[in-house]
Short mmCIF file of C-alpha atoms in Angstrom, two decimals:
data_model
loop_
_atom_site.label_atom_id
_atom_site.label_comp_id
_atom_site.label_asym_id
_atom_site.label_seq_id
_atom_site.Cartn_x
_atom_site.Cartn_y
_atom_site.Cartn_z
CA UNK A 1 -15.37 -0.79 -11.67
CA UNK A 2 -11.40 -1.05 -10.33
CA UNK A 3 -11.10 -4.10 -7.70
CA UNK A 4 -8.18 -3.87 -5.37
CA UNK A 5 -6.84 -7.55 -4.47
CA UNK A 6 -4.03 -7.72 -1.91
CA UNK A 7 -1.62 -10.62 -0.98
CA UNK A 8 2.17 -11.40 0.89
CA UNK A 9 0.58 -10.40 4.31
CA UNK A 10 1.73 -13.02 7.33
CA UNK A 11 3.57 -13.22 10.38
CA UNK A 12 7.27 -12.25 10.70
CA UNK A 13 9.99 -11.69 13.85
CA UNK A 14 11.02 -8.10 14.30
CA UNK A 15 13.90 -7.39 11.59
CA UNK A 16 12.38 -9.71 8.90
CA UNK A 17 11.09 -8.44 5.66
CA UNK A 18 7.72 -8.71 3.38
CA UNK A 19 6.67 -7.70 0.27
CA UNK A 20 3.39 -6.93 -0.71
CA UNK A 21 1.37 -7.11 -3.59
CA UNK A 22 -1.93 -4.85 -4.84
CA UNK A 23 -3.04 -6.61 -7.93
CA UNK A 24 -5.70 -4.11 -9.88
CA UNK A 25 -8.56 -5.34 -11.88
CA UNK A 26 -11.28 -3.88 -13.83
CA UNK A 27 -11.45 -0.09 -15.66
CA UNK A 28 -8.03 1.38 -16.93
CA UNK A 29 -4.76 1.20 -15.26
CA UNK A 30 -4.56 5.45 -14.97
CA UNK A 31 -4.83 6.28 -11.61
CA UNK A 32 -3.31 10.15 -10.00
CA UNK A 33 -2.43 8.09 -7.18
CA UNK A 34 -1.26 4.50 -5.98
CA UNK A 35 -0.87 4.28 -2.14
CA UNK A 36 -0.52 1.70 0.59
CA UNK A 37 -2.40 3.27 4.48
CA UNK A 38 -2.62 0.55 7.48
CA UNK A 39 -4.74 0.09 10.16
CA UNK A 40 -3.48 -1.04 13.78
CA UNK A 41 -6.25 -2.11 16.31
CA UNK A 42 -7.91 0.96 17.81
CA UNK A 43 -6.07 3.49 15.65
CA UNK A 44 -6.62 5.28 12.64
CA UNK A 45 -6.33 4.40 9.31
CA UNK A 46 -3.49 6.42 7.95
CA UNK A 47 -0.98 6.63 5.33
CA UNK A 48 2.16 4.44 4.71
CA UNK A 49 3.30 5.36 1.15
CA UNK A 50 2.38 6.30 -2.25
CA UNK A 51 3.39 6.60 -5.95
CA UNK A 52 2.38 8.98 -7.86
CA UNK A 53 1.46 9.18 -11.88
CA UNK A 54 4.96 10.98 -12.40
CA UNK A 55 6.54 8.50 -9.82
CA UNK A 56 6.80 10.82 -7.03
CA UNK A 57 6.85 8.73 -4.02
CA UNK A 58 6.39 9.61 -0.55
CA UNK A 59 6.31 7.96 2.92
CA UNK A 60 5.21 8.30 6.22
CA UNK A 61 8.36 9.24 8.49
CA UNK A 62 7.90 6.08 10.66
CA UNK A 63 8.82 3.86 7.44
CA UNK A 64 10.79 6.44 4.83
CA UNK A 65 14.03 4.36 4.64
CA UNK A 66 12.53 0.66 5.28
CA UNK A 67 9.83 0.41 3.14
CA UNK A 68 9.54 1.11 -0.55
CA UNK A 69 6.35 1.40 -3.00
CA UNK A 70 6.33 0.58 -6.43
CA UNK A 71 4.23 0.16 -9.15
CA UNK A 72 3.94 -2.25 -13.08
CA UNK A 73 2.13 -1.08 -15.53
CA UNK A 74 2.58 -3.33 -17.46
CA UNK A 75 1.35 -6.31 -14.53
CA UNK A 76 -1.34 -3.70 -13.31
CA UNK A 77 -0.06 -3.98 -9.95
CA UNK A 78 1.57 -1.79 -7.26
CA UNK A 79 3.73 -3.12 -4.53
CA UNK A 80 5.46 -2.52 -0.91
CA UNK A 81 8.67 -3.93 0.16
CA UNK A 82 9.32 -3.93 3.68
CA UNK A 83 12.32 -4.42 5.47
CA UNK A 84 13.31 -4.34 8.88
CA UNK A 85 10.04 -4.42 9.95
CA UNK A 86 9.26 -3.55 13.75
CA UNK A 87 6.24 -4.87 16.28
CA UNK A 88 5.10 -1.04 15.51
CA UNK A 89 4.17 -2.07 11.72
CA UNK A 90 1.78 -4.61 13.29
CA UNK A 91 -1.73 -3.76 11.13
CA UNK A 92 -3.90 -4.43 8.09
CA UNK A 93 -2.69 -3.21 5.30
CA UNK A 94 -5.08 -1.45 2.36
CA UNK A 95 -4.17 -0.41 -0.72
CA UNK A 96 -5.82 2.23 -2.19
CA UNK A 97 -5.91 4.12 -5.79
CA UNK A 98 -7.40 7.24 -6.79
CA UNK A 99 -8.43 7.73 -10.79
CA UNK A 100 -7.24 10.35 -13.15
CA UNK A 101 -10.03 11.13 -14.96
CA UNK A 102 -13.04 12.95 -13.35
CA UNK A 103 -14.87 12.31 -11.18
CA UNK A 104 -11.46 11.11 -9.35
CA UNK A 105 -13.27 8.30 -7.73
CA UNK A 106 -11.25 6.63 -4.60
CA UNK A 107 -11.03 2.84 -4.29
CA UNK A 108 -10.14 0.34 -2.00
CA UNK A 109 -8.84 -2.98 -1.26
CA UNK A 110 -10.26 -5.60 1.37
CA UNK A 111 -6.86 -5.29 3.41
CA UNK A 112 -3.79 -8.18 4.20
CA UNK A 113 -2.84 -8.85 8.25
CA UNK A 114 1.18 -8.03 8.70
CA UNK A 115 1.85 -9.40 12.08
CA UNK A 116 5.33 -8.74 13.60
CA UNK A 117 6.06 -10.35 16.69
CA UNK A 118 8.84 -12.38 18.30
#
């Protein structure tokens, strides 16, 4: 069973940065897909960024150019830098991890509070 821990969430100003951290546990470290999605209060739950087995990255066109996802192997952890950060990114923040093998099962973490505000 994969656990999804994440960390570095707090409050910031506007035009500060944070990094966060998704630190994976449990099962094997193979997944099709590593992504961050967030969470604002009354909204949707929808996608900031992912990473890809092959390293293809995408983002979401509010945050393509501030924010950046990575992932270690070798730490069994993915991360997402973000820079510049605007009252807008105000949300929890979830990572989330799909598995290669079949049946491709989908997990998530418990979610970190990123709180920008002057």
């Amino acid at each position: 069973q994969v656990q999804l821990v994440e960390s570095g969430g707090g409050l910031v100003e506007p035009g500060e940065s944070l990094t966060l951290s998704c630190a994976v546990s449990g099962g094997t470290f193979n997944f099709v897909v590593m992504a961050w999605y967030r969470q604002a209060p009354g909204k949707e739950r929808d996608l900031v960024a992912l990473i890809s087995s092959t390293d293809y990255t995408n983002y979401a066109d509010s945050v393509r150019g501030r924010f950046t996802i990575s992932r270690d192997n070798m730490k069994k952890s993915m991360s997402l830098e973000m820079n510049n950060l605007k009252p807008d990114d105000t949300a929890v923040y979830y990572c989330n991890v799909v598995e290669a093998r079949p049946p491709m099962k989908s997990y998530w973490g418990q979610g970190t509070q990123v709180t920008v505000s002057s």
